[in-house]
């Protein structure tokens, strides 16, 4: 498969180049030159398949002959060693739990696949790739555990000292081996500034092959389409022919874009709800046809606090820049913090089920959709993007309950923290990077 940039100002590239580069040199995002299609026959054959069967079938169409099929299949088995359950709340409403990976959030899907693809291509080129990432939580931990132990790669992650939760800090600092955590005496903006400066430091870049692992990388996006296809096929086996709507708690809109790709590939999906918090530039676009990004507003659902979503350019590309076309598939609904807390409480009261705040935004948006946009009585899937234990304070406020730390996390909670404390000047970071081996 060939990929080209959304701005079309640079040359088309292979999957390898798109994966190792991340962003196109013209500043655009890579998109497939044409969307792979699954015939009705191929889809019925996949219906009884496992998650990894479906993942392999999709990945194969994008990767083509760039990776031998047995290697690709092994790579996928190695990525998805955990379950992707559909939790039934009632006959029409399902929660797809995307938080059973090693760092308890859906970002594990993208990060684990990206890490293994990067490792494969880096080995082919006999290169050592250094992933440099500034993080305030979820992305950094998924990247740390995603790349942990992958040959030909290493991670240097920067996080603000004292500004992440204990659980997050354990996830960021305990992987060890090829993962280096830098605890920066400063805030998240300092971390981001240092990373940006490293990317433009030509003398450093002559020494190290740097890459970022942010959500614009096509190899982070493709694996997120797997769980849409999986849920849609699961539902088809148990349900009528009505096509499900997916409600997607959104920040940078990578997750939603991957869903749109799954639908375009031919999987049985009705449409989507773009569920946002007060950072509603996309939901407003869907209503008004004008995209006016605004400064980021701080909310309870911090992972969705994005004023200018990076994947919006891809969404626009898929809908040919036409907000009416986009609106046929996607309904935009914004949810307030007060509604979010109230929803966690109400869902717990009604179903005895505890959802994290981001998931609650998705659930509340679905309720709204059913009340106002003729979505009543149709099947729907709310994507659950994080385990509630990651946001236990909000859960305590809403329900008065403690969320126990899942068994799978006990290991990480008991490992010793390994981090290097650095100052917030660029020399501090350059000094550390300069001492890494080539
Ligand atoms: C990253 C994240 C989101 C937003 O996903 P996007 O792909 O950026 O839209 C939502 N919920 C949680 C818990 C996240 O970590």
Short mmCIF file of C-alpha atoms and ligand atoms in Angstrom, two decimals:
data_model
loop_
_atom_site.label_atom_id
_atom_site.label_comp_id
_atom_site.label_asym_id
_atom_site.label_seq_id
_atom_site.Cartn_x
_atom_site.Cartn_y
_atom_site.Cartn_z
CA UNK A 1 0.00 0.00 0.00
CA UNK A 2 1.16 3.50 -0.84
CA UNK A 3 0.44 6.43 1.45
CA UNK A 4 0.30 10.07 0.58
CA UNK A 5 0.19 13.25 2.59
CA UNK A 6 -3.12 15.04 3.22
CA UNK A 7 -1.58 18.23 1.80
CA UNK A 8 -0.37 16.29 -1.29
CA UNK A 9 2.79 18.42 -1.45
CA UNK A 10 5.27 15.57 -0.88
CA UNK A 11 6.01 12.28 -2.64
CA UNK A 12 3.95 9.15 -1.86
CA UNK A 13 5.67 6.69 0.49
CA UNK A 14 5.62 3.04 1.56
CA UNK A 15 4.26 1.80 4.88
CA UNK A 16 7.85 1.63 6.12
CA UNK A 17 8.56 5.26 5.38
CA UNK A 18 5.21 6.44 6.73
CA UNK A 19 5.84 4.51 9.96
CA UNK A 20 9.41 5.68 10.49
CA UNK A 21 8.65 9.29 9.51
CA UNK A 22 5.35 9.83 11.31
CA UNK A 23 4.55 13.24 9.87
CA UNK A 24 5.05 13.89 6.13
CA UNK A 25 7.84 16.36 5.27
CA UNK A 26 5.22 18.86 4.04
CA UNK A 27 3.58 18.81 7.47
CA UNK A 28 0.60 16.73 6.30
CA UNK A 29 -0.66 13.42 7.70
CA UNK A 30 -0.23 10.18 5.81
CA UNK A 31 -3.42 8.58 4.45
CA UNK A 32 -3.78 5.41 2.36
CA UNK A 33 -3.81 6.09 -1.39
CA UNK A 34 -7.00 4.08 -1.52
CA UNK A 35 -8.98 2.46 1.28
CA UNK A 36 -8.78 -1.35 1.24
CA UNK A 37 -12.21 -2.97 0.82
CA UNK A 38 -13.55 -6.19 2.27
CA UNK A 39 -16.18 -7.99 0.20
CA UNK A 40 -19.34 -9.32 1.88
CA UNK A 41 -17.88 -12.80 1.47
CA UNK A 42 -14.58 -11.92 3.16
CA UNK A 43 -16.53 -10.34 5.99
CA UNK A 44 -18.71 -13.40 6.60
CA UNK A 45 -15.57 -15.52 6.70
CA UNK A 46 -14.15 -13.28 9.42
CA UNK A 47 -17.33 -13.37 11.49
CA UNK A 48 -16.32 -16.41 13.49
CA UNK A 49 -12.68 -15.31 13.66
CA UNK A 50 -10.75 -14.26 16.74
CA UNK A 51 -9.61 -10.70 17.40
CA UNK A 52 -6.16 -11.48 16.02
CA UNK A 53 -7.64 -13.14 12.89
CA UNK A 54 -9.51 -9.92 12.12
CA UNK A 55 -6.49 -7.76 12.98
CA UNK A 56 -4.29 -9.80 10.65
CA UNK A 57 -6.79 -9.61 7.78
CA UNK A 58 -6.91 -5.82 8.04
CA UNK A 59 -3.17 -5.29 8.60
CA UNK A 60 -2.35 -7.49 5.61
CA UNK A 61 -4.23 -5.15 3.28
CA UNK A 62 -2.24 -2.13 4.45
CA UNK A 63 1.17 -3.74 4.81
CA UNK A 64 0.98 -5.67 1.52
CA UNK A 65 4.19 -7.52 0.79
CA UNK A 66 6.38 -5.21 2.88
CA UNK A 67 6.47 -7.75 5.72
CA UNK A 68 6.40 -11.54 5.22
CA UNK A 69 2.96 -12.83 6.24
CA UNK A 70 4.25 -15.21 8.92
CA UNK A 71 6.19 -12.34 10.50
CA UNK A 72 3.16 -10.04 10.37
CA UNK A 73 0.98 -12.71 11.92
CA UNK A 74 3.47 -13.29 14.77
CA UNK A 75 3.78 -9.54 15.28
CA UNK A 76 0.01 -9.24 15.69
CA UNK A 77 -0.19 -12.16 18.10
CA UNK A 78 2.51 -10.47 20.16
CA UNK A 79 0.56 -7.16 20.22
CA UNK A 80 -2.84 -8.38 21.34
CA UNK A 81 -2.20 -10.73 24.23
CA UNK A 82 -5.18 -9.35 26.19
CA UNK A 83 -8.97 -9.48 25.83
CA UNK A 84 -11.25 -6.95 24.14
CA UNK A 85 -14.60 -7.71 25.85
CA UNK A 86 -17.98 -6.27 24.93
CA UNK A 87 -19.85 -5.63 28.17
CA UNK A 88 -23.63 -5.71 27.72
CA UNK A 89 -25.45 -3.01 29.69
CA UNK A 90 -28.82 -3.75 28.09
CA UNK A 91 -30.04 -5.45 24.92
CA UNK A 92 -29.04 -2.48 22.73
CA UNK A 93 -26.15 -0.97 24.62
CA UNK A 94 -22.63 -2.32 24.87
CA UNK A 95 -19.41 -1.03 26.36
CA UNK A 96 -16.32 -2.15 24.46
CA UNK A 97 -13.63 -2.35 27.11
CA UNK A 98 -10.38 -1.21 25.54
CA UNK A 99 -8.50 -1.03 28.83
CA UNK A 100 -7.23 -4.55 29.40
CA UNK A 101 -3.78 -3.85 27.95
CA UNK A 102 -0.65 -3.39 30.08
CA UNK A 103 -1.27 0.31 30.88
CA UNK A 104 -5.07 0.12 31.23
CA UNK A 105 -6.02 2.48 28.38
CA UNK A 106 -6.88 2.06 24.71
CA UNK A 107 -3.62 3.71 23.72
CA UNK A 108 -1.97 0.30 24.24
CA UNK A 109 -3.53 -0.90 20.94
CA UNK A 110 -1.84 1.82 18.89
CA UNK A 111 1.43 1.93 20.83
CA UNK A 112 2.06 -1.83 20.79
CA UNK A 113 1.47 -2.15 17.05
CA UNK A 114 3.53 0.97 16.26
CA UNK A 115 6.39 -0.35 18.43
CA UNK A 116 6.54 -3.71 16.66
CA UNK A 117 6.24 -2.20 13.19
CA UNK A 118 8.99 0.32 14.03
CA UNK A 119 11.16 -2.48 15.43
CA UNK A 120 10.68 -4.60 12.31
CA UNK A 121 11.59 -1.81 9.91
CA UNK A 122 14.47 -0.54 12.08
CA UNK A 123 15.99 -4.04 12.15
CA UNK A 124 15.64 -4.27 8.37
CA UNK A 125 17.68 -1.07 8.09
CA UNK A 126 20.07 -2.06 10.92
CA UNK A 127 19.21 1.16 12.67
CA UNK A 128 18.57 2.10 16.27
CA UNK A 129 15.46 4.27 16.50
CA UNK A 130 15.09 6.60 19.48
CA UNK A 131 11.51 7.50 20.33
CA UNK A 132 11.38 10.84 22.10
CA UNK A 133 8.12 11.69 23.82
CA UNK A 134 6.84 14.31 26.25
CA UNK A 135 3.96 13.03 28.31
CA UNK A 136 1.54 14.02 30.99
CA UNK A 137 0.29 10.46 31.39
CA UNK A 138 -1.52 8.01 29.10
CA UNK A 139 0.52 8.31 25.90
CA UNK A 140 3.88 8.02 27.64
CA UNK A 141 2.97 4.93 29.63
CA UNK A 142 1.51 3.15 26.59
CA UNK A 143 4.66 4.03 24.61
CA UNK A 144 6.96 2.91 27.46
CA UNK A 145 5.35 -0.51 27.79
CA UNK A 146 4.66 -0.73 24.04
CA UNK A 147 8.34 -0.40 23.07
CA UNK A 148 9.73 -2.19 26.13
CA UNK A 149 12.04 -4.99 24.98
CA UNK A 150 11.59 -4.30 21.24
CA UNK A 151 15.00 -4.68 19.55
CA UNK A 152 16.42 -1.75 17.54
CA UNK A 153 14.29 0.73 19.47
CA UNK A 154 14.57 2.72 22.67
CA UNK A 155 12.34 5.27 24.35
CA UNK A 156 13.27 8.49 26.11
CA UNK A 157 10.21 9.92 27.81
CA UNK A 158 9.96 13.21 29.65
CA UNK A 159 7.37 13.79 32.33
CA UNK A 160 6.83 16.70 34.72
CA UNK A 161 8.05 15.97 38.24
CA UNK A 162 5.25 15.82 40.82
CA UNK A 163 2.52 16.38 38.21
CA UNK A 164 1.43 12.81 37.47
CA UNK A 165 -0.46 10.39 39.72
CA UNK A 166 1.34 7.60 41.60
CA UNK A 167 -0.12 4.94 39.31
CA UNK A 168 0.91 6.90 36.22
CA UNK A 169 4.41 7.45 37.56
CA UNK A 170 4.82 3.72 38.16
CA UNK A 171 3.70 3.04 34.59
CA UNK A 172 6.13 5.65 33.25
CA UNK A 173 9.19 4.70 35.25
CA UNK A 174 9.27 0.95 35.83
CA UNK A 175 9.73 -0.59 32.38
CA UNK A 176 13.53 -0.28 32.42
CA UNK A 177 15.87 -1.84 29.80
CA UNK A 178 15.42 0.18 26.59
CA UNK A 179 13.02 2.67 28.22
CA UNK A 180 14.54 5.76 29.86
CA UNK A 181 12.29 7.98 31.98
CA UNK A 182 13.39 11.57 32.54
CA UNK A 183 11.70 13.34 35.44
CA UNK A 184 11.82 17.01 34.51
CA UNK A 185 11.92 19.74 37.17
CA UNK A 186 9.20 21.73 35.43
CA UNK A 187 5.74 21.36 33.95
CA UNK A 188 4.35 19.57 30.90
CA UNK A 189 4.96 22.61 28.68
CA UNK A 190 8.65 22.47 29.63
CA UNK A 191 8.75 18.79 28.60
CA UNK A 192 7.15 19.58 25.26
CA UNK A 193 9.50 22.51 24.64
CA UNK A 194 12.57 20.33 25.32
CA UNK A 195 11.37 17.61 22.95
CA UNK A 196 10.60 20.11 20.19
CA UNK A 197 14.05 21.61 20.59
CA UNK A 198 15.70 18.18 20.29
CA UNK A 199 13.89 17.56 17.00
CA UNK A 200 15.42 20.70 15.48
CA UNK A 201 18.91 20.13 16.94
CA UNK A 202 20.83 19.16 13.80
CA UNK A 203 23.98 18.01 15.58
CA UNK A 204 21.93 15.66 17.76
CA UNK A 205 20.02 14.35 14.75
CA UNK A 206 23.27 13.46 13.03
CA UNK A 207 23.98 11.17 15.92
CA UNK A 208 20.54 9.72 16.72
CA UNK A 209 17.58 8.69 14.54
CA UNK A 210 14.75 10.38 16.39
CA UNK A 211 11.07 9.69 15.98
CA UNK A 212 7.96 10.75 17.86
CA UNK A 213 5.22 8.33 18.78
CA UNK A 214 2.28 10.69 18.72
CA UNK A 215 -1.13 9.78 17.44
CA UNK A 216 -0.56 11.08 13.91
CA UNK A 217 1.54 8.01 12.99
CA UNK A 218 -0.36 5.80 10.54
CA UNK A 219 0.90 2.70 12.37
CA UNK A 220 -0.82 3.91 15.50
CA UNK A 221 -4.05 4.52 13.62
CA UNK A 222 -4.47 1.28 11.66
CA UNK A 223 -4.56 -1.02 14.75
CA UNK A 224 -7.35 1.11 16.22
CA UNK A 225 -9.59 0.05 13.36
CA UNK A 226 -9.28 -3.59 14.53
CA UNK A 227 -11.54 -3.22 17.55
CA UNK A 228 -14.30 -1.51 15.57
CA UNK A 229 -14.32 -4.40 13.10
CA UNK A 230 -14.20 -6.91 15.95
CA UNK A 231 -17.14 -5.36 17.85
CA UNK A 232 -19.23 -4.94 14.69
CA UNK A 233 -18.75 -8.61 13.77
CA UNK A 234 -19.42 -9.80 17.33
CA UNK A 235 -22.69 -7.86 17.36
CA UNK A 236 -23.75 -9.20 14.00
CA UNK A 237 -23.58 -12.71 15.36
CA UNK A 238 -25.82 -11.91 18.32
CA UNK A 239 -28.07 -9.20 16.99
CA UNK A 240 -30.46 -8.34 14.24
CA UNK A 241 -29.18 -6.73 11.08
CA UNK A 242 -29.34 -3.21 12.50
CA UNK A 243 -25.93 -1.60 12.17
CA UNK A 244 -24.40 -0.33 15.42
CA UNK A 245 -23.47 3.27 16.19
CA UNK A 246 -20.14 3.74 17.99
CA UNK A 247 -19.85 6.51 20.55
CA UNK A 248 -16.23 7.66 20.74
CA UNK A 249 -14.83 9.85 23.55
CA UNK A 250 -12.52 12.09 21.53
CA UNK A 251 -9.51 14.38 21.98
CA UNK A 252 -7.17 14.29 18.99
CA UNK A 253 -9.75 12.27 17.00
CA UNK A 254 -7.36 9.44 16.11
CA UNK A 255 -9.75 6.91 17.61
CA UNK A 256 -12.75 8.20 15.66
CA UNK A 257 -10.73 8.39 12.43
CA UNK A 258 -9.81 4.71 12.80
CA UNK A 259 -13.52 3.92 13.14
CA UNK A 260 -14.29 5.79 9.94
CA UNK A 261 -11.61 3.71 8.22
CA UNK A 262 -13.20 0.47 9.46
CA UNK A 263 -16.57 1.58 8.07
CA UNK A 264 -15.02 2.57 4.73
CA UNK A 265 -13.37 -0.86 4.55
CA UNK A 266 -16.86 -2.37 4.57
CA UNK A 267 -17.34 -3.57 8.16
CA UNK A 268 -20.99 -3.46 9.32
CA UNK A 269 -21.02 -0.12 11.13
CA UNK A 270 -23.91 2.36 11.07
CA UNK A 271 -22.23 5.57 12.18
CA UNK A 272 -20.45 7.39 14.96
CA UNK A 273 -20.95 9.84 17.74
CA UNK A 274 -18.03 12.23 18.22
CA UNK A 275 -18.30 12.73 21.98
CA UNK A 276 -16.32 15.67 23.30
CA UNK A 277 -15.96 17.60 26.54
CA UNK A 278 -15.94 21.43 26.57
CA UNK A 279 -13.18 21.27 23.91
CA UNK A 280 -15.78 21.11 21.19
CA UNK A 281 -14.16 22.43 17.99
CA UNK A 282 -15.12 19.29 16.03
CA UNK A 283 -18.62 18.97 17.46
CA UNK A 284 -19.21 22.62 16.55
CA UNK A 285 -17.83 22.00 13.07
CA UNK A 286 -20.35 19.22 12.58
CA UNK A 287 -23.15 21.60 13.52
CA UNK A 288 -21.99 24.74 11.78
CA UNK A 289 -19.55 23.71 9.03
CA UNK A 290 -16.84 26.04 10.35
CA UNK A 291 -13.68 24.73 11.98
CA UNK A 292 -12.52 27.21 14.59
CA UNK A 293 -10.01 25.66 16.97
CA UNK A 294 -9.83 27.38 20.32
CA UNK A 295 -7.33 27.37 23.19
CA UNK A 296 -7.55 24.18 25.23
CA UNK A 297 -9.92 24.23 28.21
CA UNK A 298 -9.08 22.15 31.28
CA UNK A 299 -11.78 19.60 32.17
CA UNK A 300 -12.28 16.46 34.23
CA UNK A 301 -11.55 14.31 31.17
CA UNK A 302 -7.97 15.44 30.73
CA UNK A 303 -7.07 13.02 27.92
CA UNK A 304 -9.69 14.77 25.77
CA UNK A 305 -8.51 18.31 26.49
CA UNK A 306 -7.44 19.21 22.98
CA UNK A 307 -8.37 22.56 21.44
CA UNK A 308 -6.96 21.84 17.96
CA UNK A 309 -7.22 18.09 17.26
CA UNK A 310 -4.32 16.69 15.23
CA UNK A 311 -6.33 14.08 13.32
CA UNK A 312 -8.98 16.50 12.08
CA UNK A 313 -7.05 16.87 8.79
CA UNK A 314 -7.49 13.14 8.16
CA UNK A 315 -11.20 13.21 8.92
CA UNK A 316 -11.60 16.11 6.50
CA UNK A 317 -9.66 14.18 3.89
CA UNK A 318 -11.91 11.13 4.18
CA UNK A 319 -15.02 13.27 3.78
CA UNK A 320 -13.55 15.40 0.99
CA UNK A 321 -13.71 18.53 3.14
CA UNK A 322 -17.53 18.43 3.18
CA UNK A 323 -19.09 18.78 6.63
CA UNK A 324 -22.48 17.59 5.36
CA UNK A 325 -20.94 14.34 4.17
CA UNK A 326 -19.16 13.99 7.49
CA UNK A 327 -22.44 14.71 9.24
CA UNK A 328 -24.14 11.77 7.53
CA UNK A 329 -21.78 9.40 9.37
CA UNK A 330 -20.89 11.38 12.50
CA UNK A 331 -23.02 13.20 15.06
CA UNK A 332 -21.10 15.60 17.29
CA UNK A 333 -22.21 15.91 20.91
CA UNK A 334 -20.41 17.82 23.70
CA UNK A 335 -20.81 16.85 27.37
CA UNK A 336 -20.10 19.03 30.44
CA UNK A 337 -18.08 17.97 33.51
CA UNK A 338 -21.22 18.08 35.66
CA UNK A 339 -23.02 15.70 33.27
CA UNK A 340 -19.98 13.44 33.26
CA UNK A 341 -19.96 13.00 37.03
CA UNK A 342 -23.74 12.59 37.07
CA UNK A 343 -23.48 9.91 34.36
CA UNK A 344 -20.88 7.88 36.28
CA UNK A 345 -23.26 7.94 39.25
CA UNK A 346 -26.39 7.13 37.22
CA UNK A 347 -24.78 4.24 35.33
CA UNK A 348 -23.46 2.81 38.58
CA UNK A 349 -26.92 3.09 40.19
CA UNK A 350 -28.72 1.58 37.21
CA UNK A 351 -26.34 -1.17 36.16
CA UNK A 352 -23.83 -1.56 38.99
CA UNK A 353 -21.15 -0.78 36.39
CA UNK A 354 -18.32 1.68 37.02
CA UNK A 355 -17.07 3.61 34.01
CA UNK A 356 -14.16 6.04 33.85
CA UNK A 357 -14.99 9.72 33.14
CA UNK A 358 -13.94 9.53 29.45
CA UNK A 359 -16.20 6.55 28.88
CA UNK A 360 -18.99 8.41 30.71
CA UNK A 361 -18.70 11.25 28.19
CA UNK A 362 -19.27 8.68 25.44
CA UNK A 363 -22.21 7.15 27.29
CA UNK A 364 -23.85 10.52 28.00
CA UNK A 365 -23.43 11.56 24.36
CA UNK A 366 -25.17 8.33 23.32
CA UNK A 367 -28.11 9.06 25.64
CA UNK A 368 -28.36 12.49 24.11
CA UNK A 369 -28.21 11.02 20.61
CA UNK A 370 -31.00 8.60 21.41
CA UNK A 371 -33.18 11.36 22.87
CA UNK A 372 -32.69 13.89 20.11
CA UNK A 373 -31.48 12.33 16.88
CA UNK A 374 -33.73 9.34 16.27
CA UNK A 375 -31.11 6.94 17.57
CA UNK A 376 -33.61 5.20 19.89
CA UNK A 377 -33.92 1.43 19.76
CA UNK A 378 -30.79 0.91 17.66
CA UNK A 379 -27.73 -0.97 18.85
CA UNK A 380 -24.82 1.09 20.08
CA UNK A 381 -21.31 0.55 21.37
CA UNK A 382 -19.63 2.99 23.75
CA UNK A 383 -15.86 2.77 23.51
CA UNK A 384 -14.38 2.58 26.99
CA UNK A 385 -10.99 4.24 26.61
CA UNK A 386 -9.59 3.82 30.14
CA UNK A 387 -9.92 1.67 33.24
CA UNK A 388 -11.75 3.55 36.03
CA UNK A 389 -8.83 3.02 38.43
CA UNK A 390 -6.83 5.54 36.38
CA UNK A 391 -9.30 8.23 37.43
CA UNK A 392 -10.24 6.98 40.87
CA UNK A 393 -10.80 10.42 42.35
CA UNK A 394 -13.65 11.17 39.94
CA UNK A 395 -15.13 7.74 40.66
CA UNK A 396 -14.97 8.37 44.41
CA UNK A 397 -16.70 11.74 43.96
CA UNK A 398 -19.47 10.26 41.81
CA UNK A 399 -20.12 6.93 43.52
CA UNK A 400 -18.31 6.99 46.89
CA UNK A 401 -16.60 3.75 45.79
CA UNK A 402 -12.97 2.77 45.70
CA UNK A 403 -11.82 1.07 42.52
CA UNK A 404 -9.43 -1.77 43.31
CA UNK A 405 -6.19 -1.90 41.31
CA UNK A 406 -6.50 -4.81 38.87
CA UNK A 407 -4.30 -7.83 39.43
CA UNK A 408 -2.39 -7.21 36.19
CA UNK A 409 -1.10 -3.93 37.64
CA UNK A 410 0.29 -5.33 40.90
CA UNK A 411 3.59 -6.12 39.23
CA UNK A 412 4.04 -2.59 37.94
CA UNK A 413 2.97 -1.08 41.28
CA UNK A 414 5.64 -3.08 43.10
CA UNK A 415 8.55 -2.43 40.75
CA UNK A 416 11.16 0.16 41.75
CA UNK A 417 10.95 3.56 40.07
CA UNK A 418 13.83 4.17 37.64
CA UNK A 419 14.00 7.79 36.52
CA UNK A 420 16.72 10.37 35.91
CA UNK A 421 15.94 13.77 37.39
CA UNK A 422 16.87 16.61 35.00
CA UNK A 423 16.43 20.39 34.93
CA UNK A 424 14.24 22.20 32.42
CA UNK A 425 17.02 23.68 30.26
CA UNK A 426 17.73 22.19 26.85
CA UNK A 427 21.36 21.45 27.84
CA UNK A 428 20.00 19.08 30.48
CA UNK A 429 18.19 16.98 27.88
CA UNK A 430 20.98 17.29 25.27
CA UNK A 431 23.47 16.10 27.86
CA UNK A 432 21.43 12.96 28.54
CA UNK A 433 20.80 12.19 24.86
CA UNK A 434 24.45 12.85 23.99
CA UNK A 435 25.49 10.07 26.32
CA UNK A 436 23.28 7.37 24.75
CA UNK A 437 25.15 4.94 22.50
CA UNK A 438 24.62 5.29 18.82
C1 LIG B 1 -6.21 9.60 24.36
C2 LIG B 1 -7.49 9.36 25.05
C3 LIG B 1 -8.74 9.76 24.50
C4 LIG B 1 -8.83 10.53 23.21
O1 LIG B 1 -8.50 9.75 22.09
P1 LIG B 1 -8.20 10.46 20.67
O2 LIG B 1 -7.79 9.36 19.77
O3 LIG B 1 -7.08 11.43 20.94
O4 LIG B 1 -9.42 11.14 20.24
C5 LIG B 1 -9.89 9.45 25.19
N1 LIG B 1 -9.86 8.80 26.38
C6 LIG B 1 -8.69 8.41 26.94
C7 LIG B 1 -8.72 7.74 28.26
C8 LIG B 1 -7.46 8.68 26.31
O5 LIG B 1 -6.32 8.30 26.88
#
